[in-house]
XYZ file of C-alpha atoms in Angstrom:
763
model
C 25.606 6.102 45.224
C 22.200 5.121 43.924
C 19.042 5.449 46.065
C 18.067 1.821 45.416
C 20.580 -0.311 47.350
C 21.963 -3.729 46.427
C 19.328 -5.473 48.548
C 16.540 -3.600 46.738
C 17.947 -4.726 43.379
C 18.321 -8.333 44.541
C 14.618 -8.277 45.532
C 13.094 -6.208 42.714
C 14.423 -8.198 39.725
C 13.316 -11.716 40.774
C 10.000 -10.395 42.172
C 9.164 -8.722 38.835
C 10.061 -11.950 37.016
C 7.896 -14.066 39.317
C 4.964 -11.630 39.005
C 5.204 -11.966 35.216
C 5.180 -15.765 35.385
C 2.234 -15.804 37.840
C 0.289 -13.401 35.592
C 0.947 -15.675 32.587
C -0.375 -18.694 34.505
C -3.453 -16.716 35.601
C -4.237 -15.790 31.970
C -3.801 -19.428 30.958
C -6.261 -20.563 33.651
C -8.858 -18.090 32.322
C -8.380 -19.350 28.734
C -8.694 -22.965 29.881
C -12.214 -22.239 31.171
C -13.397 -22.340 27.554
C -14.195 -26.018 27.157
C -13.476 -27.972 23.985
C -15.904 -30.723 24.952
C -19.511 -30.963 23.741
C -22.221 -29.766 26.080
C -19.927 -27.345 27.908
C -20.093 -24.658 25.255
C -22.428 -22.403 27.185
C -20.991 -22.931 30.624
C -19.105 -19.655 30.755
C -22.249 -17.554 31.193
C -22.920 -14.048 29.895
C -20.023 -11.724 30.533
C -18.248 -8.854 28.879
C -18.419 -8.796 25.073
C -20.922 -11.640 25.322
C -24.192 -10.200 23.924
C -26.037 -12.484 26.327
C -24.005 -15.384 24.983
C -26.419 -17.080 22.616
C -24.616 -18.924 19.859
C -24.895 -18.223 16.142
C -25.508 -21.927 15.558
C -28.611 -21.814 17.706
C -30.110 -19.110 15.477
C -29.289 -21.115 12.385
C -30.359 -24.481 13.805
C -26.981 -26.180 13.270
C -25.941 -29.141 15.397
C -23.680 -27.676 18.087
C -22.396 -31.054 19.351
C -20.694 -32.105 16.101
C -19.017 -28.736 15.647
C -17.313 -28.907 19.059
C -16.159 -32.490 18.498
C -14.714 -31.541 15.103
C -12.906 -28.521 16.567
C -11.342 -30.733 19.241
C -10.198 -33.275 16.622
C -8.603 -30.615 14.406
C -6.917 -28.963 17.382
C -5.384 -32.303 18.410
C -4.098 -32.920 14.869
C -2.459 -29.460 14.730
C -0.956 -29.806 18.208
C 0.480 -33.264 17.498
C 1.942 -32.126 14.170
C 3.632 -29.106 15.765
C 4.982 -31.084 18.728
C 6.432 -33.849 16.579
C 8.099 -31.323 14.246
C 9.690 -29.397 17.118
C 10.944 -32.606 18.751
C 12.511 -33.729 15.472
C 14.102 -30.318 14.999
C 15.377 -30.168 18.593
C 17.160 -33.508 18.155
C 19.213 -32.068 15.279
C 19.687 -28.729 17.008
C 20.732 -30.556 20.215
C 23.606 -32.255 18.374
C 24.709 -28.886 16.988
C 24.446 -27.343 20.460
C 26.789 -29.911 22.012
C 29.355 -29.606 19.175
C 29.324 -25.802 19.298
C 29.612 -25.776 23.103
C 32.755 -27.911 22.663
C 34.101 -25.408 20.119
C 33.575 -22.487 22.507
C 35.439 -24.307 25.267
C 38.382 -25.328 23.046
C 38.745 -21.928 21.316
C 38.523 -19.825 24.482
C 40.422 -22.272 26.709
C 43.365 -22.418 24.299
C 44.148 -18.686 24.618
C 46.492 -19.233 27.565
C 47.247 -22.846 26.647
C 44.544 -24.198 29.018
C 46.506 -22.878 32.029
C 44.756 -22.490 35.400
C 46.899 -19.530 36.496
C 45.360 -16.065 36.950
C 46.002 -13.593 34.097
C 46.397 -9.794 33.963
C 42.989 -8.244 33.169
C 42.343 -7.100 29.604
C 41.364 -3.521 30.455
C 43.220 -3.090 33.737
C 46.661 -4.688 33.423
C 47.568 -3.985 37.055
C 44.861 -6.347 38.309
C 44.833 -10.128 38.117
C 41.734 -11.725 36.583
C 40.533 -15.321 36.630
C 42.211 -17.809 34.215
C 40.999 -17.950 30.599
C 40.243 -21.655 31.048
C 37.515 -20.948 33.610
C 36.058 -18.126 31.529
C 35.867 -20.675 28.679
C 34.061 -23.107 30.972
C 31.563 -20.508 32.219
C 30.989 -19.121 28.688
C 30.146 -22.659 27.549
C 27.733 -23.105 30.472
C 26.078 -19.735 29.699
C 25.781 -20.736 26.013
C 23.991 -23.979 26.928
C 21.713 -22.145 29.376
C 20.758 -19.542 26.759
C 20.159 -22.248 24.155
C 17.932 -24.338 26.419
C 15.953 -21.271 27.591
C 15.420 -20.282 23.954
C 14.182 -23.756 22.964
C 11.881 -23.999 25.976
C 10.486 -20.497 25.236
C 9.647 -21.498 21.683
C 8.156 -24.826 22.710
C 5.942 -23.362 25.449
C 4.722 -20.649 23.071
C 3.742 -23.287 20.515
C 1.948 -25.368 23.182
C -0.058 -22.353 24.364
C -1.002 -21.372 20.806
C -2.191 -24.852 19.875
C -4.129 -24.982 23.155
C -5.885 -21.683 22.415
C -6.714 -21.920 18.696
C -9.876 -24.074 18.935
C -10.984 -22.183 22.041
C -10.831 -18.937 20.054
C -12.942 -20.552 17.296
C -15.605 -21.690 19.778
C -15.705 -18.273 21.446
C -16.223 -16.645 18.027
C -19.737 -18.142 18.087
C -20.587 -15.774 20.936
C -19.189 -12.634 19.377
C -16.018 -11.145 17.995
C -15.141 -9.581 21.378
C -15.111 -12.966 23.133
C -12.866 -14.481 20.469
C -10.519 -11.486 20.566
C -10.058 -11.711 24.334
C -9.351 -15.449 24.212
C -6.733 -15.039 21.463
C -5.165 -12.020 23.159
C -4.993 -13.648 26.608
C -3.275 -16.663 25.060
C -0.759 -14.377 23.369
C -0.168 -12.685 26.732
C 0.617 -16.063 28.331
C 3.451 -16.484 25.862
C 4.643 -12.861 26.111
C 4.892 -12.856 29.905
C 6.290 -16.376 30.257
C 9.052 -15.610 27.792
C 10.096 -12.151 28.979
C 9.939 -13.161 32.659
C 11.816 -16.448 32.272
C 14.505 -14.732 30.168
C 15.020 -12.159 32.934
C 14.956 -14.659 35.820
C 17.382 -17.110 34.172
C 19.838 -14.301 33.333
C 19.583 -12.916 36.884
C 20.209 -16.336 38.483
C 23.125 -17.007 36.089
C 24.824 -13.720 37.057
C 24.443 -14.466 40.772
C 25.706 -18.050 40.458
C 28.731 -17.032 38.330
C 29.470 -14.270 40.851
C 30.166 -16.899 43.525
C 33.254 -18.015 41.560
C 34.290 -14.700 40.000
C 33.987 -12.570 43.144
C 35.508 -9.160 42.346
C 36.511 -10.050 38.772
C 33.470 -8.491 37.071
C 35.274 -8.133 33.774
C 35.584 -11.927 33.475
C 32.101 -12.502 34.932
C 30.247 -10.467 32.342
C 32.498 -11.609 29.522
C 31.416 -15.189 30.240
C 27.747 -14.119 30.443
C 27.852 -13.177 26.716
C 27.577 -16.909 25.987
C 23.946 -16.630 27.158
C 23.081 -14.310 24.271
C 24.924 -16.528 21.784
C 22.981 -19.600 22.940
C 19.641 -17.819 22.712
C 20.256 -16.491 19.221
C 21.770 -19.600 17.671
C 18.675 -21.623 18.632
C 16.453 -18.806 17.351
C 18.171 -18.999 13.968
C 17.297 -22.672 13.524
C 13.796 -22.116 14.900
C 13.147 -19.220 12.538
C 14.643 -20.807 9.423
C 13.312 -24.327 10.056
C 9.883 -23.115 11.131
C 9.758 -20.586 8.292
C 10.527 -23.205 5.622
C 7.940 -25.570 7.147
C 5.105 -23.061 7.300
C 5.665 -21.518 3.890
C 6.103 -24.781 1.985
C 2.687 -25.831 3.276
C 1.104 -22.406 2.763
C 2.307 -21.975 -0.823
C 1.311 -25.542 -1.718
C -2.145 -25.182 -0.174
C -2.816 -21.787 -1.820
C -1.576 -22.519 -5.333
C -3.492 -25.761 -5.824
C -6.460 -25.050 -3.557
C -7.302 -21.439 -4.356
C -5.847 -20.834 -7.799
C -6.310 -24.213 -9.507
C -9.263 -25.804 -7.710
C -11.108 -22.652 -6.634
C -11.807 -23.899 -3.110
C -11.664 -21.556 -0.089
C -8.666 -21.132 2.189
C -8.437 -23.830 4.904
C -10.983 -26.029 3.131
C -10.832 -29.524 4.752
C -10.636 -31.097 1.268
C -7.200 -29.528 0.791
C -4.502 -32.106 1.756
C -2.012 -29.419 2.839
C -4.393 -27.661 5.209
C -3.234 -29.317 8.475
C 0.438 -28.770 7.546
C -0.387 -25.094 6.857
C -1.969 -24.639 10.292
C 0.861 -26.527 12.026
C 3.275 -24.188 10.232
C 1.707 -21.076 11.757
C 2.622 -22.421 15.190
C 6.160 -23.622 14.519
C 7.212 -20.647 12.384
C 5.375 -17.597 13.648
C 5.077 -18.623 17.304
C 8.015 -20.866 18.255
C 10.387 -19.039 15.853
C 9.288 -15.540 16.881
C 9.495 -16.434 20.582
C 13.074 -17.661 20.311
C 13.988 -14.670 18.131
C 12.825 -11.995 20.574
C 14.279 -13.923 23.506
C 17.616 -13.900 21.641
C 17.405 -10.134 21.071
C 16.642 -9.545 24.733
C 19.506 -11.768 25.931
C 21.993 -10.149 23.549
C 21.124 -6.526 24.275
C 21.360 -7.285 28.023
C 24.741 -8.984 27.487
C 26.074 -6.114 25.349
C 25.068 -3.557 28.002
C 26.526 -5.654 30.839
C 29.872 -6.177 29.077
C 30.336 -2.439 28.491
C 29.129 -1.596 32.030
C 31.593 -4.053 33.617
C 34.555 -2.031 32.291
C 32.906 1.328 33.128
C 32.698 2.958 36.562
C 29.805 0.611 37.551
C 32.103 -2.388 37.226
C 35.265 -0.712 38.517
C 33.524 0.525 41.707
C 31.469 -2.709 42.005
C 28.155 -0.845 42.124
C 25.813 -3.838 41.751
C 22.593 -1.806 41.437
C 23.892 0.397 38.611
C 25.460 -2.667 37.005
C 22.022 -4.334 36.921
C 20.370 -1.276 35.329
C 19.601 -3.240 32.105
C 17.845 -5.935 34.163
C 15.972 -3.325 36.208
C 14.676 -1.708 33.007
C 13.384 -5.125 31.878
C 11.787 -5.696 35.309
C 9.903 -2.402 35.071
C 8.904 -3.430 31.536
C 7.182 -6.578 32.815
C 5.135 -4.609 35.374
C 4.223 -1.951 32.755
C 3.143 -4.608 30.233
C 1.018 -6.285 32.900
C -0.918 -3.050 33.460
C -1.181 -2.522 29.688
C -2.608 -6.011 29.125
C -5.407 -5.307 31.611
C -6.542 -2.440 29.351
C -7.211 -4.920 26.537
C -8.717 -7.733 28.604
C -10.562 -5.975 31.445
C -10.963 -2.218 31.015
C -12.227 -1.850 27.439
C -14.846 -3.879 25.630
C -14.674 -4.789 21.961
C -18.066 -4.880 20.295
C -17.283 -4.778 16.586
C -14.637 -6.152 14.246
C -13.519 -2.628 13.344
C -12.394 -2.057 16.959
C -9.809 -4.883 16.963
C -6.903 -3.160 15.244
C -7.265 0.099 17.220
C -7.324 -1.959 20.453
C -4.025 -3.609 19.527
C -2.513 -0.247 18.566
C -3.613 1.198 21.898
C -1.615 -1.583 23.582
C 1.562 -0.328 21.920
C 0.896 3.324 22.746
C -0.130 2.699 26.382
C 2.856 0.428 27.067
C 5.285 2.935 25.529
C 3.847 5.885 27.470
C 3.801 4.027 30.803
C 7.275 2.623 30.178
C 8.671 6.136 29.658
C 7.525 7.046 33.179
C 8.843 3.730 34.543
C 12.293 4.274 33.005
C 12.489 7.805 34.433
C 11.785 6.468 37.936
C 14.210 3.529 37.744
C 16.983 5.730 36.251
C 16.608 8.096 39.203
C 16.554 5.251 41.770
C 19.197 2.886 40.386
C 21.893 5.167 38.935
C 24.338 7.537 40.632
C 23.930 11.175 39.548
C 27.247 11.061 37.630
C 29.327 8.098 36.424
C 31.705 7.168 33.601
C 31.118 4.855 30.645
C 33.854 3.023 28.718
C 34.273 4.600 25.278
C 36.913 2.863 23.096
C 39.740 3.065 25.596
C 38.648 6.269 27.357
C 36.058 6.868 30.103
C 33.221 9.246 29.215
C 31.312 11.064 31.964
C 27.519 10.595 31.844
C 24.621 11.774 34.037
C 21.740 9.496 35.037
C 19.189 11.464 32.978
C 21.389 10.693 29.927
C 20.660 6.980 30.201
C 16.960 7.737 30.633
C 17.129 9.488 27.231
C 18.947 6.530 25.662
C 16.303 4.022 26.787
C 13.504 6.475 25.954
C 14.702 7.129 22.412
C 14.907 3.393 21.737
C 11.423 2.947 23.148
C 9.855 5.650 20.983
C 11.869 4.709 17.886
C 10.344 1.248 18.278
C 6.862 2.743 18.341
C 7.596 4.815 15.218
C 8.898 1.741 13.376
C 5.779 -0.133 14.502
C 3.424 2.515 13.169
C 5.264 2.979 9.881
C 5.135 -0.792 9.394
C 1.421 -0.714 10.137
C 0.845 2.087 7.633
C 2.562 0.086 4.885
C 1.023 -3.307 5.675
C -2.533 -2.645 6.945
C -5.325 -2.659 4.370
C -6.913 0.324 6.123
C -4.401 2.661 4.418
C -3.696 3.644 0.835
C -0.371 1.760 0.219
C -1.989 -1.692 0.514
C -5.155 -0.505 -1.247
C -2.986 0.648 -4.181
C -1.367 -2.798 -4.296
C -4.831 -4.406 -4.290
C -5.955 -2.042 -7.043
C -2.947 -3.014 -9.196
C -4.320 -6.594 -9.316
C -6.834 -5.377 -11.928
C -4.178 -5.812 -14.581
C -2.854 -9.135 -13.307
C -0.167 -10.583 -11.085
C 2.779 -8.771 -12.727
C 1.631 -5.263 -11.757
C 0.751 -6.555 -8.287
C 4.330 -7.795 -7.869
C 5.796 -4.505 -9.143
C 3.656 -2.401 -6.779
C 4.377 -4.700 -3.843
C 8.150 -4.575 -4.333
C 8.052 -0.778 -4.635
C 6.032 -0.556 -1.424
C 8.583 -2.712 0.424
C 11.547 -0.617 -0.698
C 9.754 2.602 0.197
C 8.797 1.333 3.642
C 12.500 1.155 4.589
C 13.008 4.948 4.552
C 11.433 6.125 7.831
C 12.518 3.126 9.994
C 16.128 3.635 8.887
C 15.980 7.328 9.825
C 14.462 6.354 13.197
C 17.275 3.853 13.806
C 19.916 6.354 12.627
C 18.655 9.101 14.960
C 18.525 6.732 17.945
C 22.075 5.556 17.228
C 23.456 9.086 16.950
C 21.716 10.459 20.033
C 22.360 7.467 22.294
C 26.007 7.200 21.212
C 26.562 10.934 21.775
C 25.168 10.591 25.300
C 26.658 7.309 26.518
C 28.822 5.728 23.793
C 28.176 2.034 23.026
C 26.426 1.514 26.356
C 23.848 4.074 25.236
C 23.161 2.106 22.049
C 22.772 -1.152 24.006
C 20.303 0.603 26.327
C 18.373 2.024 23.342
C 18.019 -1.564 22.060
C 16.805 -2.661 25.495
C 14.387 0.279 25.484
C 12.927 -0.982 22.209
C 12.588 -4.450 23.749
C 11.445 -3.319 27.193
C 7.764 -3.698 26.262
C 8.505 -7.141 24.809
C 5.752 -8.880 26.814
C 3.094 -6.716 25.126
C 4.825 -6.948 21.742
C 4.892 -10.735 21.919
C 1.273 -10.918 23.096
C 0.203 -8.882 20.057
C 2.436 -10.958 17.832
C 1.282 -14.368 19.039
C -2.326 -13.221 18.763
C -1.970 -13.258 14.926
C -1.153 -16.955 14.333
C -3.708 -17.988 17.001
C -6.444 -16.080 15.116
C -5.207 -17.506 11.803
C -5.508 -21.035 13.207
C -8.929 -20.226 14.672
C -10.157 -19.261 11.179
C -8.724 -22.457 9.734
C -10.463 -24.570 12.369
C -13.792 -22.771 11.746
C -13.539 -23.531 8.018
C -12.520 -27.161 8.548
C -15.216 -27.796 11.146
C -17.835 -26.511 8.713
C -18.989 -23.581 10.844
C -21.261 -20.909 9.419
C -19.818 -18.195 7.190
C -20.624 -15.547 9.820
C -18.156 -17.163 12.210
C -15.556 -17.292 9.447
C -16.129 -13.554 8.908
C -15.366 -12.929 12.571
C -12.198 -15.039 12.582
C -11.121 -13.348 9.317
C -11.481 -9.950 10.984
C -9.287 -11.186 13.850
C -6.802 -12.634 11.373
C -6.496 -9.479 9.222
C -5.661 -7.437 12.342
C -3.234 -10.203 13.344
C -1.452 -9.951 10.015
C -0.707 -6.295 10.560
C 0.384 -6.844 14.162
C 2.710 -9.623 12.988
C 4.315 -7.115 10.608
C 4.622 -4.615 13.488
C 6.264 -7.325 15.609
C 8.757 -8.027 12.832
C 9.469 -4.285 12.573
C 10.343 -4.207 16.287
C 12.499 -7.318 15.960
C 14.450 -5.871 13.004
C 14.859 -2.397 14.554
C 16.089 -3.815 17.847
C 18.373 -6.240 15.976
C 20.094 -3.301 14.262
C 20.755 -1.549 17.584
C 21.716 -4.761 19.402
C 24.219 -5.804 16.764
C 25.795 -2.346 16.710
C 26.184 -2.464 20.507
C 27.674 -5.980 20.263
C 29.923 -4.750 17.458
C 31.184 -1.973 19.740
C 31.824 -4.455 22.552
C 33.624 -6.777 20.107
C 35.888 -3.993 18.788
C 36.799 -3.002 22.371
C 37.404 -6.619 23.452
C 39.482 -7.480 20.373
C 41.661 -4.417 20.935
C 40.867 -2.737 17.583
C 41.623 0.950 18.081
C 39.849 2.235 14.980
C 37.942 0.571 12.131
C 39.375 2.300 9.055
C 37.088 1.877 6.040
C 39.912 2.863 3.670
C 42.085 -0.016 4.850
C 41.845 -2.865 2.296
C 41.492 -5.450 5.088
C 38.377 -3.693 6.396
C 36.946 -2.805 2.989
C 36.988 -6.355 1.650
C 35.216 -7.342 4.868
C 32.557 -4.682 4.253
C 31.891 -5.991 0.742
C 31.658 -9.613 1.820
C 29.537 -8.729 4.852
C 27.065 -6.774 2.718
C 26.775 -9.783 0.394
C 26.005 -12.299 3.171
C 22.308 -11.343 3.683
C 21.748 -11.908 -0.067
C 23.428 -15.308 0.042
C 21.420 -16.230 3.121
C 18.121 -15.015 1.575
C 18.868 -16.958 -1.605
C 19.311 -20.137 0.417
C 16.108 -19.709 2.429
C 13.964 -18.638 -0.571
C 15.205 -21.548 -2.642
C 14.504 -23.934 0.235
C 10.898 -22.718 0.468
C 10.575 -22.924 -3.324
C 11.804 -26.499 -3.613
C 9.747 -27.672 -0.607
C 6.651 -25.931 -2.043
C 7.257 -27.656 -5.377
C 7.069 -31.068 -3.699
C 3.991 -29.959 -1.788
C 2.171 -28.731 -4.912
C 2.888 -32.020 -6.686
C 1.590 -34.039 -3.719
C -1.603 -31.944 -3.364
C -2.262 -32.235 -7.122
C -1.656 -35.979 -6.970
C -4.201 -36.404 -4.186
C -6.843 -34.329 -5.977
C -6.298 -36.343 -9.154
C -6.104 -39.840 -7.656
C -8.337 -39.929 -4.551
C -11.906 -40.471 -5.794
C -14.544 -38.306 -4.099
C -12.020 -35.835 -2.616
C -13.383 -32.748 -4.414
C -16.968 -33.825 -3.595
C -16.074 -34.076 0.095
C -16.948 -37.766 0.405
C -13.322 -38.961 0.824
C -10.697 -37.715 3.289
C -7.334 -36.408 2.070
C -4.044 -37.845 3.325
C -2.918 -34.990 5.592
C 0.013 -36.952 7.056
C 2.006 -37.099 3.799
C 1.896 -33.304 3.461
C 2.990 -32.848 7.086
C 5.905 -35.215 6.394
C 6.968 -33.296 3.248
C 7.127 -30.036 5.220
C 8.974 -31.623 8.165
C 11.597 -33.379 6.036
C 12.217 -30.331 3.857
C 12.639 -27.905 6.730
C 14.980 -30.141 8.752
C 17.185 -30.784 5.736
C 17.138 -27.220 4.411
C 17.748 -25.334 7.669
C 21.304 -26.676 8.022
C 23.125 -24.820 5.153
C 21.837 -21.297 6.032
C 22.522 -21.991 9.715
C 26.041 -23.153 8.935
C 26.669 -20.049 6.791
C 25.849 -17.726 9.687
C 27.614 -19.721 12.396
C 30.820 -20.460 10.483
C 31.423 -17.072 8.820
C 32.737 -15.246 11.941
C 34.890 -18.246 12.909
C 36.472 -18.557 9.454
C 36.927 -14.809 8.876
C 38.248 -14.161 12.403
C 40.704 -17.045 12.331
C 41.986 -16.633 8.773
C 41.740 -12.867 8.192
C 41.774 -11.391 11.705
C 39.703 -8.933 13.683
C 39.939 -5.975 11.281
C 38.416 -7.886 8.372
C 35.844 -9.399 10.732
C 34.804 -5.935 11.921
C 34.268 -5.033 8.246
C 32.136 -8.146 7.698
C 29.985 -7.336 10.742
C 29.446 -3.728 9.659
C 28.606 -4.760 6.076
C 26.119 -7.436 7.171
C 24.439 -4.998 9.551
C 24.057 -2.255 6.959
C 22.662 -4.402 4.161
C 20.775 -6.927 6.312
C 18.512 -4.358 7.989
C 17.348 -2.922 4.653
C 16.564 -6.296 3.090
C 14.827 -7.528 6.245
C 12.482 -4.518 6.500
C 11.592 -4.478 2.795
C 11.065 -8.268 2.623
C 8.801 -8.322 5.696
C 6.706 -5.362 4.578
C 6.367 -6.458 0.939
C 5.095 -9.857 2.065
C 2.748 -8.341 4.648
C 1.311 -5.891 2.102
C 0.631 -8.620 -0.493
C -1.075 -10.763 2.128
C -3.330 -7.940 3.287
C -4.088 -6.805 -0.287
C -5.467 -10.309 -0.858
C -7.479 -10.133 2.377
C -8.763 -6.661 1.415
C -10.219 -8.077 -1.818
C -11.629 -11.149 -0.038
C -13.326 -9.167 2.740
C -15.045 -6.780 0.299
C -15.736 -4.232 3.034
C -15.715 -1.150 0.776
C -17.032 -0.266 -2.700
C -13.459 -0.261 -3.979
C -12.756 -3.741 -2.566
C -16.039 -5.082 -3.965
C -15.218 -3.696 -7.420
C -12.066 -5.856 -7.411
C -14.231 -8.929 -7.360
C -15.324 -11.762 -5.140
C -13.078 -14.710 -4.233
C -12.122 -16.581 -7.390
C -12.167 -13.544 -9.717
C -9.110 -12.765 -11.902
C -8.223 -9.897 -9.588
C -8.352 -12.181 -6.574
C -6.200 -14.808 -8.298
C -3.568 -12.161 -9.071
C -3.640 -11.143 -5.392
C -3.197 -14.783 -4.303
C -0.104 -15.087 -6.530
C 1.354 -11.932 -4.941
C 0.601 -13.285 -1.488
C 2.281 -16.589 -2.361
C 5.466 -14.840 -3.549
C 5.430 -12.731 -0.374
C 5.089 -15.723 1.937
C 8.776 -16.764 2.014
C 9.800 -13.083 2.054
C 7.785 -12.151 5.124
C 7.966 -15.387 7.089
C 11.302 -16.996 6.205
C 13.972 -14.701 4.739
C 12.949 -11.363 6.303
C 12.613 -12.438 9.943
C 15.664 -14.733 9.793
C 17.894 -11.895 8.590
C 17.647 -9.998 11.850
C 19.009 -13.103 13.581
C 21.876 -13.270 11.055
C 22.889 -9.700 11.933
C 22.790 -10.233 15.714
C 24.158 -13.748 15.779
C 27.333 -12.939 13.820
C 27.998 -9.985 16.135
C 27.454 -11.881 19.400
C 29.475 -14.850 18.157
C 32.365 -12.537 17.251
C 32.180 -11.005 20.730
C 32.285 -14.407 22.471
C 35.286 -15.531 20.366
C 36.988 -12.085 20.432
C 39.751 -13.120 22.896
C 40.698 -16.028 20.607
C 40.679 -13.899 17.432
C 42.727 -11.180 19.141
C 45.361 -13.757 20.139
C 45.500 -16.120 17.147
C 43.427 -14.464 14.388
C 44.594 -13.348 10.945
C 46.585 -16.478 10.081
C 46.532 -15.724 6.337
C 47.759 -12.143 6.629
C 50.588 -13.208 8.918
C 52.038 -15.443 6.227
C 51.227 -13.360 3.155
């Protein structure tokens, strides 16, 4: 038996979750001390990173009062735009949620003809398990719970970001360190709220379901998989809808503003500028939050399903069963300590220290987490136990699972650093892309695409090694734990990730409020570091998605009773081909959606510049609301077809062609989706930072490429604009496609195993 008893587990998991939530609230209280009302700007007193807290404006004799009022106005406009978009989107998504919940109930309930009699268990025929009808009911409840948690996570993240953006701008007047801490604390609020609430809700769900299921752990954890499905299906709509919104506005604002009219980024004369800043919050924050929550829920579900049919489940060892949740609990405590390094232990005095500080967060959290996992593996697991491995039981030692989690953890760090190398303008790959702008946009595009393809190599090897090692040690359970290892430092990862859009917004507000160029330089430095960290965050999300979907795939194959997936069988091979094509179809849909929405946006921005007298001179105000409406309408309308493609494919393939073809489709989508997702994200990130490298002009090389508005810079802006839908719409949504199809197949596996393959039966 494990050292940590059942009581210890029942205390440790909720306590860790509550600590995370309390820490998030504490960070929020500190951020709220920065006042967005005139006259309160200097109330915070001289502190760390404060340089005695005099304001730049006071040196330059600018009127401080007007600046603060303007910041508050812009913040309100951004917050209202983001809230109204999310509410509109949630109405549509809510309808989908109810319909799909009905589908789950009907499909799973019909397996035994809606009977309420107990059935022989799937893996242990001698035992009687609870009726399929009740498992259908509980799966539906878990689906709705996961979906609601995912939506709330995204919404709260967006609220926090829109609360913090103007505060970061105002703090930038006191020094780059002050602004950094405000943005980072706000990111931490989101990171801790999301990872803690995900853990607590899952923990409560398991305990409530246990009241009905009692000893039938197989049925209990099978119904829990609905939680992962709910989380991911909402994330898909959040990512696609938010991604289309933000990029339509961004492309429209850049093409007309920067390239045609030669005005700076986030200039208040640009009609699309509010829509662009709203987009950062709904796409990068709300979408990313739901996405990582989905990954976390699914990897936990995959691990729990496999554990329930291993010795943990058969001997009813609750502590060992909850090992995935215990790892996440340790992760929250580790991330809390790591966050203190950024906010309280180290000071940031110069812009050049920002990126290293964020990198240190990743390294410290990974190192501390390794120690944490070693301790919890020793406390929570028996010395020897067996793990279900495609029909057989494989003996594993507790140190084996420590290696599985550890390899996932470190593979995540490697993927993060490789992503940083290819997308940060501190290294040669991005500088080469910037240099290629000398000869125009075409060479910039060629170099950027090559960079993206090349950046896939090392992450794929890292994922391949983690899969091989963790599978050799503990079969599919090992892979699920490697995915959880990658996500165990999610609170820190999300904090770093949310920091980017908050800094981006802060820069936009500084420009729109007419603050001095020195403040804009500070927010730009924050933003450039944020761009790289966003790419690192996407790297983590894609890497973990690959491992999660493989673990779910393994659980699906076991549950559907497929003995072996034979690639040479025509049923499987046609599935492989179709599956590998799906990410391309999906990317085509999302790219086209961004393109057509951007087209409308460009036409509207041009129309306003041409027809509103005094707009270019700054004497008339643009009509921001029309641009916000264009983005909202386009994204709501365009998110439905890609969403339907992902959600319907497993249902259609499983029902018509059966589980063998479906396993081919899942494998094909996984293999091709990961490659496209990594290359798309990194290509877009590199183009964006090549543009920023030229704009910042921090080195002789960058200065030789010209100031803003030069031919070189215009070529870089075109590259950045092409990269926008790649890095913020198609790339990040693909990792949800891979996971979502796998978790959906797992939830519907009992139905497909019973009734699937209609076409082949009659052919």
